[in-house]
Amino acid sequence: MFQSPVMFAGKVHWLGWENLDFVLTLDLGKDVSAREISWSTLSDQRSWILHPEKVACAVSADGGAYREIGASPAAGDHRGEEPIRVFPEEQSSVCGLTGGFSCCTLKNRVNDRWRVSMNESDAEEDLAFVRRIIEESRKILIDNGLNYILWGILIALGLIFVYFKDVRQWPLRSDLFWLGWGIFGTVLTIWIGRKTRAGLRASSFSGRMLKTLWAAAAISMVLIGFFGFLTEAIRVWAFPAVFSIILGLAYFLCALLYDRAWIRLLAVAWWLGGVAMFFWKSPETLLLFGAMMAAFQVVPGIALYLRYGKERTAETDD
Amino acid sequence: MIDFNYQNIDHLIHSRVRLAVVAVLVGLEEAEFTFLREKVKATDGNLSANLKRLEEVGYLASRKEMRGRKTRTLYRLTEKGMAAFEAYVRGLEKLIGK
C-alpha cells in the first residue's frame, strides 16, 4: 500500500511498508548496555496489513560491518494471527549471541568475533535484584501463629485446672488428664493444619524446620513429663521449670528462623522463668507457668497471626 | 567498564524473568505457578515459556498436585539449578570486584 514509511494518526502510531524491507538504524553515539530489544508489529488483514516474515537484529561498532545477533522468524500463513505481536517473543533469543544473553554491550570486532562486555553497573543492578528477591522470598510466611495460640491457651487452661484439682484434691489423675488434653490438642492441630494448608502456595525450608523443631520440643516434653512422673525421677513442682527451659531453647532457635530479635527475647524470658521456678519450689509454679504461657506463647502467637494476615493481604495486592 | 567473557555467564539464568524465578525458588522448597507469577510479575504466557525452558535444561522440576477439584503445578529448584544460580551470582560478584 505504501511505498514509503507512513505515520498513522491515532492513539498508537504505526509505520507501514509495502514491497520494502524496513531497516531501522539507531546511532547510539557511544557504546551502551542494552538489556532488551523489542518491537511490536500489527496485523489487520481487512486493511491488508500483515506481520513481517522475519525480524532480525544486527549490531556494529563502526556503522559499517554489521553482524546479526539474532532473528525471530514470524512463521505461519498469517491466518489467525494476533493483532499485535511483540518480537522477539522471548527477549533473549534476539538480544543474546547464544540465546540468553540479554544484558550486554556489543562492540569492537576482535579476531572476527564480537567481544561482549558486561557493564559493571549492570552486574550490580542484577545482584541487587537477586538480593531483593531472595530477601522477599526468605520473608515468605513460615507460620501463621495459630498453633502458638492454640497450645498456649490449652496448656494455660490445663495448668489452672490441675492447680485447682491439686489444691481441692479432686479425684482425677494428672497424667491421665494431660494425656487426654494432649490428644485433644493434637487433633485440633491436625485439623487447623489441614485447613490452613489449602491456602499455602509455597513451602519453605524454614517452615519445615520450624515444624520439626516444635515437634522435637513437644516430644521431649512429653517424654520428660511421662517418664519423669512415672519413675518419680523429677519432682512434680520441677516440671514447669524443666519445660520452661526447653521452651526457651525452642524459641531461641525459632528467632533464627523467623529472623526476629523479639523472639530471642522470649527465649530469655522462658529461661529466666524456668530458673525462678527451680528456686520457688511451690505448687504455685503451675500458675506462674500458665501466666508465662499466656504472655510468652499466646501473645506472640497473636502477633504472628496478625503479621501473617497483613502479609497475605500485601501478597494479594501485589 | 570491565571486559567480561560472556561465556562465563549462564545465558539461561541471565534473562530477567528466569533470574527472578530462580531467585524466588532459592529460598523455597517449592512454589505454585500463581505464586511465582505474583512474585516475578510476569504474564502467564511469558512465565510458562520461561519455566518450560528452565525445566528443559534441568534447572527446575515440577509436579502436579490435586487440591480439591483443581490441579496445581508446583515448581522447585533442582541441585543443577542451584549450582547454576550460585555460579551466576559468583560471576556477577567477580565482575564488580567483590
Tab-separated table of C-alpha atoms in Angstrom:
chain	number	residue	atom	x	y	z
A	1	MET	CA	0.000	0.000	0.000
A	2	PHE	CA	2.719	2.365	0.945
A	3	GLN	CA	5.880	2.933	-0.990
A	4	SER	CA	7.436	4.775	1.877
A	5	PRO	CA	7.049	4.888	5.641
A	6	VAL	CA	3.818	6.470	6.740
A	7	MET	CA	2.911	7.584	10.205
A	8	PHE	CA	-0.672	6.787	11.104
A	9	ALA	CA	-2.530	9.181	13.301
A	10	GLY	CA	-4.301	7.829	16.322
A	11	LYS	CA	-3.709	6.652	19.821
A	12	VAL	CA	-0.916	4.317	18.752
A	13	HIS	CA	1.288	5.271	15.874
A	14	TRP	CA	2.308	2.644	13.353
A	15	LEU	CA	4.620	2.741	10.392
A	16	GLY	CA	3.663	0.832	7.223
A	17	TRP	CA	5.698	-0.523	4.279
A	18	GLU	CA	4.837	-2.317	1.102
A	19	ASN	CA	7.365	-4.210	-1.021
A	20	LEU	CA	10.147	-2.833	1.110
A	21	ASP	CA	12.223	-4.290	3.849
A	22	PHE	CA	12.318	-1.974	6.783
A	23	VAL	CA	15.715	-1.259	8.212
A	24	LEU	CA	15.966	0.868	11.298
A	25	THR	CA	19.444	2.031	12.162
A	26	LEU	CA	19.977	3.519	15.559
A	27	ASP	CA	23.140	5.510	16.075
A	28	LEU	CA	23.561	5.458	19.821
A	29	GLY	CA	26.587	7.728	19.697
A	30	LYS	CA	28.591	5.569	22.091
A	31	ASP	CA	28.790	2.024	23.391
A	32	VAL	CA	25.772	1.315	25.532
A	33	SER	CA	24.485	-1.594	27.524
A	34	ALA	CA	21.177	-2.956	26.292
A	35	ARG	CA	19.075	-5.341	28.276
A	36	GLU	CA	16.268	-5.821	25.815
A	37	ILE	CA	15.471	-5.052	22.247
A	38	SER	CA	11.867	-5.436	21.216
A	39	TRP	CA	9.326	-4.071	18.818
A	40	SER	CA	5.682	-4.644	18.027
A	41	THR	CA	4.048	-5.338	14.705
A	42	LEU	CA	0.416	-5.028	13.680
A	43	SER	CA	-1.816	-7.410	11.763
A	44	ASP	CA	-5.133	-6.261	10.327
A	45	GLN	CA	-5.902	-8.393	7.305
A	46	ARG	CA	-9.029	-6.438	6.404
A	47	SER	CA	-6.712	-3.500	5.736
A	48	TRP	CA	-4.056	-5.701	4.089
A	49	ILE	CA	-1.691	-5.226	6.951
A	50	LEU	CA	0.382	-8.268	7.855
A	51	HIS	CA	3.122	-9.115	10.304
A	52	PRO	CA	6.654	-9.180	8.871
A	53	GLU	CA	8.062	-12.512	7.814
A	54	LYS	CA	11.201	-12.054	9.785
A	55	VAL	CA	12.594	-9.648	12.332
A	56	ALA	CA	16.332	-9.550	12.761
A	57	CYS	CA	18.726	-7.553	14.880
A	58	ALA	CA	22.294	-6.697	13.952
A	59	VAL	CA	24.977	-4.617	15.631
A	60	SER	CA	28.019	-2.758	14.522
A	61	ALA	CA	30.846	-0.946	16.223
A	62	ASP	CA	31.699	1.323	13.327
A	63	GLY	CA	28.426	1.552	11.426
A	64	GLY	CA	29.975	-0.374	8.560
A	65	ALA	CA	30.323	-4.055	9.308
A	66	TYR	CA	27.079	-5.337	10.805
A	67	ARG	CA	26.679	-8.726	12.398
A	68	GLU	CA	23.321	-10.335	13.003
A	69	ILE	CA	22.916	-11.288	16.640
A	70	GLY	CA	19.523	-12.864	16.399
A	71	ALA	CA	16.347	-13.210	14.408
A	72	SER	CA	12.730	-14.041	15.058
A	73	PRO	CA	11.021	-15.589	12.046
A	74	ALA	CA	7.288	-14.932	12.005
A	75	ALA	CA	6.244	-18.342	10.775
A	76	GLY	CA	2.705	-19.027	9.657
A	77	ASP	CA	0.345	-18.132	6.901
A	78	HIS	CA	-0.986	-15.021	8.643
A	79	ARG	CA	-4.274	-16.719	9.462
A	80	GLY	CA	-5.465	-16.388	12.981
A	81	GLU	CA	-2.627	-14.061	13.880
A	82	GLU	CA	-2.739	-11.957	16.992
A	83	PRO	CA	-3.434	-8.300	16.049
A	84	ILE	CA	-0.239	-7.201	17.775
A	85	ARG	CA	2.866	-9.321	18.073
A	86	VAL	CA	5.921	-8.474	20.062
A	87	PHE	CA	9.256	-9.535	18.656
A	88	PRO	CA	11.140	-11.352	19.880
A	89	GLU	CA	8.612	-13.442	21.816
A	90	GLU	CA	11.440	-14.452	24.082
A	91	GLN	CA	13.627	-11.402	24.514
A	92	SER	CA	16.891	-13.179	24.934
A	93	SER	CA	16.620	-15.065	21.676
A	94	VAL	CA	17.419	-11.944	19.758
A	95	CYS	CA	19.442	-9.949	22.165
A	96	GLY	CA	21.935	-12.641	23.001
A	97	LEU	CA	24.604	-14.171	20.894
A	98	THR	CA	23.845	-17.655	22.051
A	99	GLY	CA	20.253	-17.391	23.095
A	100	GLY	CA	20.150	-15.987	26.577
A	101	PHE	CA	22.496	-13.098	26.992
A	102	SER	CA	20.283	-10.093	27.241
A	103	CYS	CA	22.350	-7.692	29.304
A	104	CYS	CA	25.236	-6.918	27.112
A	105	THR	CA	27.162	-4.293	25.261
A	106	LEU	CA	28.056	-5.439	21.802
A	107	LYS	CA	31.063	-3.692	20.424
A	108	ASN	CA	34.504	-3.942	18.842
A	109	ARG	CA	35.413	-6.668	16.493
A	110	VAL	CA	38.264	-8.778	17.810
A	111	ASN	CA	39.596	-11.521	15.602
A	112	ASP	CA	36.380	-11.561	13.643
A	113	ARG	CA	34.327	-12.278	16.739
A	114	TRP	CA	32.205	-9.917	18.687
A	115	ARG	CA	33.560	-9.176	22.071
A	116	VAL	CA	30.829	-8.950	24.622
A	117	SER	CA	31.289	-6.815	27.654
A	118	MET	CA	29.076	-6.619	30.644
A	119	ASN	CA	28.766	-3.319	32.315
A	120	GLU	CA	29.754	-3.165	35.983
A	121	SER	CA	26.627	-1.254	36.871
A	122	ASP	CA	24.511	-3.909	35.154
A	123	ALA	CA	26.117	-6.577	37.307
A	124	GLU	CA	25.490	-4.512	40.425
A	125	GLU	CA	21.910	-3.979	39.376
A	126	ASP	CA	21.457	-7.709	38.800
A	127	LEU	CA	22.987	-8.558	42.139
A	128	ALA	CA	20.750	-6.063	43.903
A	129	PHE	CA	17.779	-7.564	42.077
A	130	VAL	CA	18.745	-11.082	43.144
A	131	ARG	CA	19.280	-9.984	46.746
A	132	ARG	CA	15.921	-8.221	46.862
A	133	ILE	CA	14.066	-11.243	45.506
A	134	ILE	CA	15.843	-13.651	47.853
A	135	GLU	CA	15.164	-11.355	50.790
A	136	GLU	CA	11.479	-11.173	49.854
A	137	SER	CA	11.153	-14.922	49.404
A	138	ARG	CA	13.025	-15.518	52.656
A	139	LYS	CA	10.363	-13.496	54.422
A	140	ILE	CA	7.659	-15.683	52.982
A	141	LEU	CA	5.469	-16.657	55.820
A	142	ILE	CA	6.601	-19.755	57.535
A	143	ASP	CA	3.890	-19.857	60.157
A	144	ASN	CA	0.556	-18.263	60.870
A	145	GLY	CA	0.927	-18.398	64.668
A	146	LEU	CA	-2.283	-20.360	65.243
A	147	ASN	CA	-0.513	-23.285	66.884
A	148	TYR	CA	1.178	-20.955	69.346
A	149	ILE	CA	-2.196	-19.542	70.313
A	150	LEU	CA	-3.869	-22.959	70.464
A	151	TRP	CA	-1.225	-24.676	72.588
A	152	GLY	CA	-0.676	-21.611	74.756
A	153	ILE	CA	-4.372	-21.479	75.662
A	154	LEU	CA	-4.696	-25.254	76.088
A	155	ILE	CA	-1.690	-25.555	78.364
A	156	ALA	CA	-2.551	-22.438	80.383
A	157	LEU	CA	-6.110	-23.726	80.959
A	158	GLY	CA	-4.771	-27.206	81.764
A	159	LEU	CA	-2.336	-25.794	84.323
A	160	ILE	CA	-5.039	-23.759	86.052
A	161	PHE	CA	-7.279	-26.833	86.121
A	162	VAL	CA	-4.534	-29.082	87.544
A	163	TYR	CA	-3.604	-26.451	90.157
A	164	PHE	CA	-7.168	-26.264	91.477
A	165	LYS	CA	-7.544	-30.041	91.178
A	166	ASP	CA	-4.474	-30.493	93.394
A	167	VAL	CA	-5.436	-27.760	95.863
A	168	ARG	CA	-9.006	-29.013	96.206
A	169	GLN	CA	-7.950	-32.652	95.877
A	170	TRP	CA	-10.326	-33.609	93.090
A	171	PRO	CA	-10.161	-37.352	92.380
A	172	LEU	CA	-8.512	-37.224	88.954
A	173	ARG	CA	-5.058	-38.391	87.940
A	174	SER	CA	-2.952	-35.583	86.472
A	175	ASP	CA	-1.155	-37.863	83.988
A	176	LEU	CA	-4.466	-39.105	82.551
A	177	PHE	CA	-5.769	-35.550	82.335
A	178	TRP	CA	-2.682	-34.373	80.422
A	179	LEU	CA	-2.855	-37.418	78.142
A	180	GLY	CA	-6.460	-36.641	77.181
A	181	TRP	CA	-5.745	-32.904	76.921
A	182	GLY	CA	-2.714	-33.594	74.725
A	183	ILE	CA	-4.707	-35.844	72.367
A	184	PHE	CA	-7.399	-33.155	72.121
A	185	GLY	CA	-4.757	-30.535	71.261
A	186	THR	CA	-3.125	-32.800	68.674
A	187	VAL	CA	-6.455	-33.421	66.940
A	188	LEU	CA	-7.101	-29.660	66.847
A	189	THR	CA	-3.579	-29.030	65.499
A	190	ILE	CA	-4.069	-31.526	62.665
A	191	TRP	CA	-7.450	-30.000	61.833
A	192	ILE	CA	-6.036	-26.453	61.754
A	193	GLY	CA	-3.073	-27.674	59.700
A	194	ARG	CA	-5.342	-29.158	57.063
A	195	LYS	CA	-7.473	-26.024	56.921
A	196	THR	CA	-4.555	-23.629	56.544
A	197	ARG	CA	-2.543	-25.842	54.161
A	198	ALA	CA	-5.099	-25.198	51.423
A	199	GLY	CA	-4.177	-21.505	51.376
A	200	LEU	CA	-0.421	-22.050	51.140
A	201	ARG	CA	1.020	-21.665	47.666
A	202	ALA	CA	4.650	-22.053	48.579
A	203	SER	CA	6.587	-24.016	51.127
A	204	SER	CA	9.941	-23.098	52.559
A	205	PHE	CA	12.777	-24.947	54.237
A	206	SER	CA	12.329	-22.621	57.201
A	207	GLY	CA	8.722	-23.745	57.545
A	208	ARG	CA	9.702	-27.397	57.588
A	209	MET	CA	12.500	-26.736	60.064
A	210	LEU	CA	10.092	-24.856	62.279
A	211	LYS	CA	7.641	-27.761	62.329
A	212	THR	CA	10.457	-30.206	63.056
A	213	LEU	CA	11.761	-28.009	65.837
A	214	TRP	CA	8.413	-27.791	67.606
A	215	ALA	CA	7.733	-31.494	67.092
A	216	ALA	CA	11.099	-32.281	68.709
A	217	ALA	CA	10.384	-29.918	71.608
A	218	ALA	CA	6.914	-31.415	72.127
A	219	ILE	CA	8.239	-34.995	72.065
A	220	SER	CA	10.970	-34.058	74.562
A	221	MET	CA	8.439	-32.523	76.941
A	222	VAL	CA	6.066	-35.495	76.654
A	223	LEU	CA	8.895	-37.947	77.377
A	224	ILE	CA	10.153	-35.919	80.329
A	225	GLY	CA	6.621	-35.460	81.641
A	226	PHE	CA	5.575	-39.082	81.218
A	227	PHE	CA	8.696	-40.905	82.370
A	228	GLY	CA	9.694	-38.269	84.897
A	229	PHE	CA	6.274	-38.611	86.529
A	230	LEU	CA	6.158	-42.416	86.207
A	231	THR	CA	9.588	-43.003	87.714
A	232	GLU	CA	9.278	-40.047	90.112
A	233	ALA	CA	12.763	-39.021	88.995
A	234	ILE	CA	11.546	-35.429	88.718
A	235	ARG	CA	9.567	-33.735	91.437
A	236	VAL	CA	6.138	-32.512	90.386
A	237	TRP	CA	6.874	-28.826	91.068
A	238	ALA	CA	10.012	-29.059	88.884
A	239	PHE	CA	8.178	-29.992	85.687
A	240	PRO	CA	7.178	-26.402	84.767
A	241	ALA	CA	10.778	-25.277	85.314
A	242	VAL	CA	12.159	-28.020	83.041
A	243	PHE	CA	9.535	-27.304	80.376
A	244	SER	CA	10.338	-23.582	80.535
A	245	ILE	CA	13.995	-24.282	79.826
A	246	ILE	CA	13.036	-26.470	76.812
A	247	LEU	CA	10.670	-23.767	75.540
A	248	GLY	CA	13.472	-21.215	75.890
A	249	LEU	CA	15.664	-23.386	73.683
A	250	ALA	CA	12.861	-23.802	71.128
A	251	TYR	CA	12.157	-20.059	70.999
A	252	PHE	CA	15.840	-19.249	70.675
A	253	LEU	CA	16.070	-21.405	67.554
A	254	CYS	CA	12.749	-20.004	66.310
A	255	ALA	CA	14.216	-16.495	66.438
A	256	LEU	CA	16.814	-17.624	63.931
A	257	LEU	CA	14.192	-18.999	61.541
A	258	TYR	CA	11.868	-16.037	61.860
A	259	ASP	CA	14.794	-13.603	61.866
A	260	ARG	CA	13.146	-11.631	64.655
A	261	ALA	CA	15.064	-10.283	67.647
A	262	TRP	CA	11.969	-10.061	69.838
A	263	ILE	CA	11.524	-13.832	69.615
A	264	ARG	CA	15.015	-14.218	71.038
A	265	LEU	CA	13.895	-12.100	73.988
A	266	LEU	CA	11.063	-14.568	74.531
A	267	ALA	CA	13.660	-17.327	74.851
A	268	VAL	CA	15.437	-15.327	77.543
A	269	ALA	CA	12.124	-14.798	79.335
A	270	TRP	CA	11.407	-18.542	79.305
A	271	TRP	CA	14.867	-19.333	80.645
A	272	LEU	CA	14.606	-16.741	83.426
A	273	GLY	CA	11.133	-18.038	84.342
A	274	GLY	CA	12.476	-21.599	84.433
A	275	VAL	CA	15.296	-20.629	86.766
A	276	ALA	CA	12.859	-18.732	89.015
A	277	MET	CA	10.600	-21.801	89.221
A	278	PHE	CA	13.530	-24.013	90.250
A	279	PHE	CA	14.048	-21.738	93.246
A	280	TRP	CA	10.352	-21.274	94.039
A	281	LYS	CA	9.582	-24.970	94.630
A	282	SER	CA	5.865	-24.471	95.150
A	283	PRO	CA	2.608	-25.696	93.550
A	284	GLU	CA	2.064	-22.077	92.506
A	285	THR	CA	4.718	-22.623	89.856
A	286	LEU	CA	1.848	-24.141	87.852
A	287	LEU	CA	0.089	-20.773	87.889
A	288	LEU	CA	3.299	-18.926	87.036
A	289	PHE	CA	3.867	-21.335	84.152
A	290	GLY	CA	0.268	-20.707	83.000
A	291	ALA	CA	0.816	-16.938	83.130
A	292	MET	CA	4.046	-17.326	81.147
A	293	MET	CA	2.148	-19.398	78.588
A	294	ALA	CA	-0.310	-16.542	78.122
A	295	ALA	CA	2.384	-13.855	77.978
A	296	PHE	CA	5.164	-15.631	76.079
A	297	GLN	CA	3.196	-18.003	73.871
A	298	VAL	CA	-0.346	-16.753	73.247
A	299	VAL	CA	0.554	-13.067	72.831
A	300	PRO	CA	3.452	-13.757	70.396
A	301	GLY	CA	1.128	-16.174	68.574
A	302	ILE	CA	-1.391	-13.374	68.105
A	303	ALA	CA	1.388	-11.076	66.845
A	304	LEU	CA	2.488	-13.720	64.313
A	305	TYR	CA	-1.097	-14.285	63.244
A	306	LEU	CA	-1.676	-10.561	62.653
A	307	ARG	CA	1.564	-10.320	60.686
A	308	TYR	CA	0.544	-13.320	58.627
A	309	GLY	CA	-2.785	-11.703	57.730
A	310	LYS	CA	-1.061	-8.448	56.850
A	311	GLU	CA	1.476	-10.110	54.558
A	312	ARG	CA	-1.164	-12.224	52.870
A	313	THR	CA	-3.065	-9.020	52.085
A	314	ALA	CA	0.126	-7.437	50.747
A	315	GLU	CA	0.730	-10.508	48.542
A	316	THR	CA	-2.755	-10.226	47.110
A	317	ASP	CA	-2.332	-6.516	46.464
A	318	ASP	CA	0.957	-7.004	44.547
B	1	MET	CA	33.897	-0.769	32.016
B	2	ILE	CA	35.397	-4.158	32.741
B	3	ASP	CA	35.772	-6.626	29.925
B	4	PHE	CA	33.914	-9.760	30.716
B	5	ASN	CA	33.858	-13.077	28.993
B	6	TYR	CA	30.238	-13.646	28.142
B	7	GLN	CA	30.842	-17.391	28.131
B	8	ASN	CA	31.147	-17.177	31.910
B	9	ILE	CA	27.571	-16.001	32.144
B	10	ASP	CA	24.854	-18.591	32.264
B	11	HIS	CA	22.622	-17.343	29.489
B	12	LEU	CA	19.725	-19.432	30.711
B	13	ILE	CA	19.611	-17.641	34.038
B	14	HIS	CA	20.573	-14.231	32.756
B	15	SER	CA	17.125	-13.447	31.388
B	16	ARG	CA	15.350	-11.210	33.898
B	17	VAL	CA	12.262	-13.403	34.271
B	18	ARG	CA	14.258	-16.611	34.642
B	19	LEU	CA	16.649	-14.942	37.064
B	20	ALA	CA	13.696	-13.815	39.179
B	21	VAL	CA	12.131	-17.294	39.127
B	22	VAL	CA	15.354	-18.944	40.232
B	23	ALA	CA	15.985	-16.305	42.909
B	24	VAL	CA	12.485	-16.807	44.334
B	25	LEU	CA	12.870	-20.579	44.396
B	26	VAL	CA	16.303	-20.424	46.032
B	27	GLY	CA	14.698	-19.683	49.390
B	28	LEU	CA	11.778	-22.066	48.997
B	29	GLU	CA	11.173	-25.776	48.821
B	30	GLU	CA	8.580	-25.390	46.098
B	31	ALA	CA	6.067	-22.868	44.889
B	32	GLU	CA	2.900	-22.793	42.868
B	33	PHE	CA	2.715	-21.254	39.415
B	34	THR	CA	0.393	-18.486	40.620
B	35	PHE	CA	2.750	-17.653	43.471
B	36	LEU	CA	5.691	-17.338	41.076
B	37	ARG	CA	3.603	-15.219	38.726
B	38	GLU	CA	2.882	-12.746	41.514
B	39	LYS	CA	6.465	-12.616	42.725
B	40	VAL	CA	8.012	-12.347	39.285
B	41	LYS	CA	5.277	-10.062	37.969
B	42	ALA	CA	5.121	-11.793	34.605
B	43	THR	CA	2.238	-12.745	32.379
B	44	ASP	CA	1.039	-16.365	32.243
B	45	GLY	CA	2.458	-16.953	28.765
B	46	ASN	CA	5.808	-15.377	29.451
B	47	LEU	CA	6.231	-17.201	32.741
B	48	SER	CA	5.153	-20.531	31.230
B	49	ALA	CA	7.685	-20.245	28.427
B	50	ASN	CA	10.484	-19.404	30.827
B	51	LEU	CA	9.560	-22.139	33.296
B	52	LYS	CA	9.480	-24.636	30.454
B	53	ARG	CA	12.922	-23.525	29.327
B	54	LEU	CA	14.344	-23.902	32.825
B	55	GLU	CA	12.748	-27.318	33.143
B	56	GLU	CA	14.163	-28.429	29.815
B	57	VAL	CA	17.703	-27.745	30.952
B	58	GLY	CA	17.091	-29.406	34.300
B	59	TYR	CA	17.262	-26.298	36.470
B	60	LEU	CA	13.682	-26.744	37.654
B	61	ALA	CA	11.499	-29.728	38.389
B	62	SER	CA	7.734	-29.640	38.550
B	63	ARG	CA	4.978	-31.829	39.855
B	64	LYS	CA	1.228	-31.659	39.630
B	65	GLU	CA	-0.991	-31.997	42.656
B	66	MET	CA	-4.727	-32.199	43.056
B	67	ARG	CA	-6.162	-29.793	45.583
B	68	GLY	CA	-9.862	-30.318	45.785
B	69	ARG	CA	-11.049	-30.302	42.202
B	70	LYS	CA	-8.226	-28.147	40.949
B	71	THR	CA	-4.833	-29.217	39.700
B	72	ARG	CA	-1.909	-27.073	40.684
B	73	THR	CA	1.642	-27.196	39.419
B	74	LEU	CA	4.456	-26.872	41.907
B	75	TYR	CA	7.989	-25.949	40.895
B	76	ARG	CA	11.237	-26.467	42.745
B	77	LEU	CA	14.857	-25.673	42.037
B	78	THR	CA	16.989	-28.725	41.305
B	79	GLU	CA	20.560	-29.191	42.503
B	80	LYS	CA	21.733	-28.378	38.995
B	81	GLY	CA	19.685	-25.184	39.067
B	82	MET	CA	21.051	-24.231	42.474
B	83	ALA	CA	24.624	-24.794	41.299
B	84	ALA	CA	23.973	-22.724	38.172
B	85	PHE	CA	22.497	-19.905	40.243
B	86	GLU	CA	25.414	-19.899	42.650
B	87	ALA	CA	27.861	-19.828	39.753
B	88	TYR	CA	25.920	-16.974	38.174
B	89	VAL	CA	25.988	-14.886	41.344
B	90	ARG	CA	29.690	-15.627	41.813
B	91	GLY	CA	30.273	-14.426	38.251
B	92	LEU	CA	28.483	-11.156	38.938
B	93	GLU	CA	30.363	-10.628	42.186
B	94	LYS	CA	33.640	-11.271	40.420
B	95	LEU	CA	32.723	-8.745	37.787
B	96	ILE	CA	32.118	-5.981	40.282
B	97	GLY	CA	35.205	-6.953	42.241
B	98	LYS	CA	33.600	-8.378	45.366
